[in-house]
mmCIF file with all atom_site columns, C-alpha atoms in Angstrom:
data_model
loop_
_atom_site.group_PDB
_atom_site.id
_atom_site.type_symbol
_atom_site.label_atom_id
_atom_site.label_alt_id
_atom_site.label_comp_id
_atom_site.label_asym_id
_atom_site.label_entity_id
_atom_site.label_seq_id
_atom_site.pdbx_PDB_ins_code
_atom_site.Cartn_x
_atom_site.Cartn_y
_atom_site.Cartn_z
_atom_site.occupancy
_atom_site.B_iso_or_equiv
_atom_site.pdbx_formal_charge
_atom_site.auth_seq_id
_atom_site.auth_comp_id
_atom_site.auth_asym_id
_atom_site.auth_atom_id
_atom_site.pdbx_PDB_model_num
ATOM 1   C CA . MET A 1 1   ? -19.661 10.569 25.820 1.00 42.00 ? 698 MET A CA 1
ATOM 2   C CA . ALA A 1 2   ? -18.235 7.128  25.030 1.00 49.00 ? 699 ALA A CA 1
ATOM 3   C CA . ASN A 1 3   ? -16.759 6.880  28.522 1.00 56.00 ? 700 ASN A CA 1
ATOM 4   C CA . TYR A 1 4   ? -20.148 7.702  30.093 1.00 62.00 ? 701 TYR A CA 1
ATOM 5   C CA . TYR A 1 5   ? -21.815 5.130  27.806 1.00 58.00 ? 702 TYR A CA 1
ATOM 6   C CA . ARG A 1 6   ? -19.451 2.389  29.014 1.00 61.00 ? 703 ARG A CA 1
ATOM 7   C CA . LYS A 1 7   ? -20.162 3.339  32.641 1.00 68.00 ? 704 LYS A CA 1
ATOM 8   C CA . ALA A 1 8   ? -23.953 3.485  32.108 1.00 80.00 ? 705 ALA A CA 1
ATOM 9   C CA . PHE A 1 9   ? -24.372 0.193  30.169 1.00 85.00 ? 706 PHE A CA 1
ATOM 10  C CA . CYS A 1 10  ? -25.675 -2.645 32.376 1.00 89.00 ? 707 CYS A CA 1
ATOM 11  C CA . GLU A 1 11  ? -23.952 -5.962 31.653 1.00 88.00 ? 708 GLU A CA 1
ATOM 12  C CA . VAL A 1 12  ? -26.637 -7.959 33.520 1.00 92.00 ? 709 VAL A CA 1
ATOM 13  C CA . CYS A 1 13  ? -29.825 -6.790 31.761 1.00 92.00 ? 710 CYS A CA 1
ATOM 14  C CA . ALA A 1 14  ? -28.029 -5.404 28.651 1.00 89.00 ? 711 ALA A CA 1
ATOM 15  C CA . ARG A 1 15  ? -29.773 -2.025 28.741 1.00 89.00 ? 712 ARG A CA 1
ATOM 16  C CA . GLU A 1 16  ? -28.154 1.207  27.685 1.00 87.00 ? 713 GLU A CA 1
ATOM 17  C CA . PHE A 1 17  ? -27.901 4.244  29.995 1.00 86.00 ? 714 PHE A CA 1
ATOM 18  C CA . ALA A 1 18  ? -29.307 2.156  32.853 1.00 87.00 ? 715 ALA A CA 1
ATOM 19  C CA . TYR A 1 19  ? -27.014 3.136  35.729 1.00 88.00 ? 716 TYR A CA 1
ATOM 20  C CA . GLU A 1 20  ? -27.701 6.004  38.097 1.00 88.00 ? 717 GLU A CA 1
ATOM 21  C CA . GLU A 1 21  ? -25.605 7.179  41.016 1.00 88.00 ? 718 GLU A CA 1
ATOM 22  C CA . PHE A 1 22  ? -27.330 6.209  44.257 1.00 89.00 ? 719 PHE A CA 1
ATOM 23  C CA . GLU A 1 23  ? -24.796 7.416  46.811 1.00 89.00 ? 720 GLU A CA 1
ATOM 24  C CA . LYS A 1 24  ? -22.373 10.302 47.200 1.00 90.00 ? 721 LYS A CA 1
ATOM 25  C CA . PRO A 1 25  ? -18.908 9.537  45.789 1.00 88.00 ? 722 PRO A CA 1
ATOM 26  C CA . ASP A 1 26  ? -16.160 8.535  48.218 1.00 88.00 ? 723 ASP A CA 1
ATOM 27  C CA . LEU A 1 27  ? -13.085 10.774 47.986 1.00 86.00 ? 724 LEU A CA 1
ATOM 28  C CA . GLU A 1 28  ? -9.761  9.461  49.221 1.00 86.00 ? 725 GLU A CA 1
ATOM 29  C CA . GLU A 1 29  ? -6.711  11.708 49.280 1.00 84.00 ? 726 GLU A CA 1
ATOM 30  C CA . ILE A 1 30  ? -3.451  9.886  49.937 1.00 81.00 ? 727 ILE A CA 1
ATOM 31  C CA . SER A 1 31  ? -0.458  12.053 50.770 1.00 79.00 ? 728 SER A CA 1
ATOM 32  C CA . THR A 1 32  ? 2.854   10.468 51.707 1.00 76.00 ? 729 THR A CA 1
ATOM 33  C CA . SER A 1 33  ? 6.334   11.953 51.744 1.00 72.00 ? 730 SER A CA 1
ATOM 34  C CA . GLU A 1 34  ? 6.921   10.573 48.209 1.00 76.00 ? 731 GLU A CA 1
ATOM 35  C CA . ASP A 1 35  ? 3.509   10.718 46.488 1.00 78.00 ? 732 ASP A CA 1
ATOM 36  C CA . TYR A 1 36  ? 0.107   12.429 46.466 1.00 80.00 ? 733 TYR A CA 1
ATOM 37  C CA . SER A 1 37  ? -2.962  10.894 44.845 1.00 83.00 ? 734 SER A CA 1
ATOM 38  C CA . LEU A 1 38  ? -6.718  11.368 44.701 1.00 85.00 ? 735 LEU A CA 1
ATOM 39  C CA . LYS A 1 39  ? -9.074  8.413  44.318 1.00 87.00 ? 736 LYS A CA 1
ATOM 40  C CA . ILE A 1 40  ? -12.809 8.882  43.655 1.00 89.00 ? 737 ILE A CA 1
ATOM 41  C CA . THR A 1 41  ? -15.173 5.906  44.023 1.00 90.00 ? 738 THR A CA 1
ATOM 42  C CA . ARG A 1 42  ? -18.670 6.251  42.576 1.00 88.00 ? 739 ARG A CA 1
ATOM 43  C CA . HIS A 1 43  ? -21.595 3.960  43.457 1.00 90.00 ? 740 HIS A CA 1
ATOM 44  C CA . TRP A 1 44  ? -23.845 3.076  40.509 1.00 90.00 ? 741 TRP A CA 1
ATOM 45  C CA . LYS A 1 45  ? -27.100 1.079  40.457 1.00 91.00 ? 742 LYS A CA 1
ATOM 46  C CA . CYS A 1 46  ? -29.097 -0.169 37.464 1.00 92.00 ? 743 CYS A CA 1
ATOM 47  C CA . LYS A 1 47  ? -32.578 1.347  37.498 1.00 90.00 ? 744 LYS A CA 1
ATOM 48  C CA . TYR A 1 48  ? -34.014 -1.736 35.761 1.00 93.00 ? 745 TYR A CA 1
ATOM 49  C CA . CYS A 1 49  ? -32.477 -4.804 37.437 1.00 93.00 ? 746 CYS A CA 1
ATOM 50  C CA . GLY A 1 50  ? -30.866 -3.317 40.578 1.00 92.00 ? 747 GLY A CA 1
ATOM 51  C CA . ASN A 1 51  ? -27.317 -4.439 39.751 1.00 93.00 ? 748 ASN A CA 1
ATOM 52  C CA . GLU A 1 52  ? -24.731 -2.368 41.631 1.00 92.00 ? 749 GLU A CA 1
ATOM 53  C CA . LYS A 1 53  ? -21.175 -1.551 40.632 1.00 91.00 ? 750 LYS A CA 1
ATOM 54  C CA . LEU A 1 54  ? -18.348 0.620  41.900 1.00 91.00 ? 751 LEU A CA 1
ATOM 55  C CA . ILE A 1 55  ? -16.152 2.682  39.597 1.00 88.00 ? 752 ILE A CA 1
ATOM 56  C CA . THR A 1 56  ? -12.875 4.070  40.921 1.00 89.00 ? 753 THR A CA 1
ATOM 57  C CA . GLY A 1 57  ? -10.624 6.598  39.213 1.00 87.00 ? 754 GLY A CA 1
ATOM 58  C CA . SER A 1 58  ? -9.061  10.040 39.339 1.00 83.00 ? 755 SER A CA 1
ATOM 59  C CA . GLU A 1 59  ? -11.725 11.607 37.041 1.00 81.00 ? 756 GLU A CA 1
ATOM 60  C CA . GLY A 1 60  ? -9.380  14.053 35.348 1.00 81.00 ? 757 GLY A CA 1
ATOM 61  C CA . PHE A 1 61  ? -7.812  15.466 38.497 1.00 81.00 ? 758 PHE A CA 1
ATOM 62  C CA . VAL A 1 62  ? -4.066  15.951 38.163 1.00 80.00 ? 759 VAL A CA 1
ATOM 63  C CA . THR A 1 63  ? -2.193  15.721 41.461 1.00 80.00 ? 760 THR A CA 1
ATOM 64  C CA . THR A 1 64  ? 1.370   16.797 42.112 1.00 78.00 ? 761 THR A CA 1
ATOM 65  C CA . LYS A 1 65  ? 3.491   16.505 45.191 1.00 76.00 ? 762 LYS A CA 1
ATOM 66  C CA . GLY A 1 66  ? 4.586   19.761 46.785 1.00 71.00 ? 763 GLY A CA 1
ATOM 67  C CA . GLU A 1 67  ? 8.319   20.397 46.766 1.00 71.00 ? 764 GLU A CA 1
ATOM 68  C CA . LYS A 1 68  ? 10.244  20.172 50.004 1.00 68.00 ? 765 LYS A CA 1
ATOM 69  C CA . MET A 1 69  ? 11.504  23.532 51.125 1.00 63.00 ? 766 MET A CA 1
ATOM 70  C CA . GLY A 1 70  ? 15.232  24.086 51.477 1.00 62.00 ? 767 GLY A CA 1
ATOM 71  C CA . PHE A 1 71  ? 16.827  23.682 54.892 1.00 58.00 ? 768 PHE A CA 1
ATOM 72  C CA . SER A 1 72  ? 17.787  27.370 55.076 1.00 58.00 ? 769 SER A CA 1
ATOM 73  C CA . SER A 1 73  ? 14.144  28.473 54.826 1.00 54.00 ? 770 SER A CA 1
ATOM 74  C CA . LEU A 1 74  ? 13.126  26.018 57.569 1.00 51.00 ? 771 LEU A CA 1
ATOM 75  C CA . VAL A 1 75  ? 15.718  27.122 60.116 1.00 61.00 ? 772 VAL A CA 1
ATOM 76  C CA . LYS A 1 76  ? 13.840  30.373 60.719 1.00 66.00 ? 773 LYS A CA 1
ATOM 77  C CA . ILE A 1 77  ? 10.454  28.708 61.416 1.00 69.00 ? 774 ILE A CA 1
ATOM 78  C CA . PRO A 1 78  ? 9.934   28.167 65.170 1.00 74.00 ? 775 PRO A CA 1
ATOM 79  C CA . CYS A 1 79  ? 7.785   25.335 66.525 1.00 75.00 ? 776 CYS A CA 1
ATOM 80  C CA . LYS A 1 80  ? 4.383   26.570 67.723 1.00 80.00 ? 777 LYS A CA 1
ATOM 81  C CA . ASN A 1 81  ? 4.492   24.326 70.816 1.00 82.00 ? 778 ASN A CA 1
ATOM 82  C CA . CYS A 1 82  ? 8.073   24.443 72.100 1.00 82.00 ? 779 CYS A CA 1
ATOM 83  C CA . GLY A 1 83  ? 9.665   27.361 70.221 1.00 78.00 ? 780 GLY A CA 1
ATOM 84  C CA . LYS A 1 84  ? 12.641  25.328 68.896 1.00 76.00 ? 781 LYS A CA 1
ATOM 85  C CA . THR A 1 85  ? 13.781  25.824 65.306 1.00 71.00 ? 782 THR A CA 1
ATOM 86  C CA . THR A 1 86  ? 14.378  22.345 63.915 1.00 62.00 ? 783 THR A CA 1
ATOM 87  C CA . ALA A 1 87  ? 13.701  21.202 60.348 1.00 54.00 ? 784 ALA A CA 1
ATOM 88  C CA . TYR A 1 88  ? 11.260  18.363 59.718 1.00 54.00 ? 785 TYR A CA 1
ATOM 89  C CA . GLU A 1 89  ? 10.614  16.468 56.504 1.00 52.00 ? 786 GLU A CA 1
ATOM 90  C CA . GLU A 1 90  ? 6.897   17.304 56.711 1.00 53.00 ? 787 GLU A CA 1
ATOM 91  C CA . TYR A 1 91  ? 7.583   20.994 56.114 1.00 51.00 ? 788 TYR A CA 1
ATOM 92  C CA . LYS A 1 92  ? 6.959   21.418 52.421 1.00 58.00 ? 789 LYS A CA 1
ATOM 93  C CA . LYS A 1 93  ? 4.955   23.440 49.979 1.00 59.00 ? 790 LYS A CA 1
ATOM 94  C CA . PRO A 1 94  ? 1.313   22.284 49.729 1.00 57.00 ? 791 PRO A CA 1
ATOM 95  C CA . ASP A 1 95  ? 0.230   19.359 47.564 1.00 60.00 ? 792 ASP A CA 1
ATOM 96  C CA . VAL A 1 96  ? -1.634  20.447 44.425 1.00 62.00 ? 793 VAL A CA 1
ATOM 97  C CA . LYS A 1 97  ? -4.966  19.129 43.157 1.00 61.00 ? 794 LYS A CA 1
ATOM 98  C CA . LYS A 1 98  ? -6.604  20.578 40.038 1.00 61.00 ? 795 LYS A CA 1
ATOM 99  C CA . ASN A 1 99  ? -9.218  19.501 37.530 1.00 56.00 ? 796 ASN A CA 1
ATOM 100 C CA . ASP A 1 100 ? -8.098  19.801 33.901 1.00 50.00 ? 797 ASP A CA 1
ATOM 101 C CA . GLY A 1 101 ? -11.531 18.758 32.605 1.00 45.00 ? 798 GLY A CA 1
#
């Protein structure tokens, strides 16, 4: 509740619980070979003075990078286009995203 209060307090007109979401949140998933992250940006607008602010965070989602599969398990996987069996770094177990809230 305290976290919501800080997000909903307008610093311009000094009113409590003044902000409302006026747009759908922007979700950005970033997956590289070393890291996986989820960034959520919410758009808030004060219903009294019209002040707008953006709040970005993970919102309780825990993300983990999928483990790379061993070379021996990749040798048996043929390419869908050419049929060759060559290992690539991109072959890995899926990235994980879960909400612990």
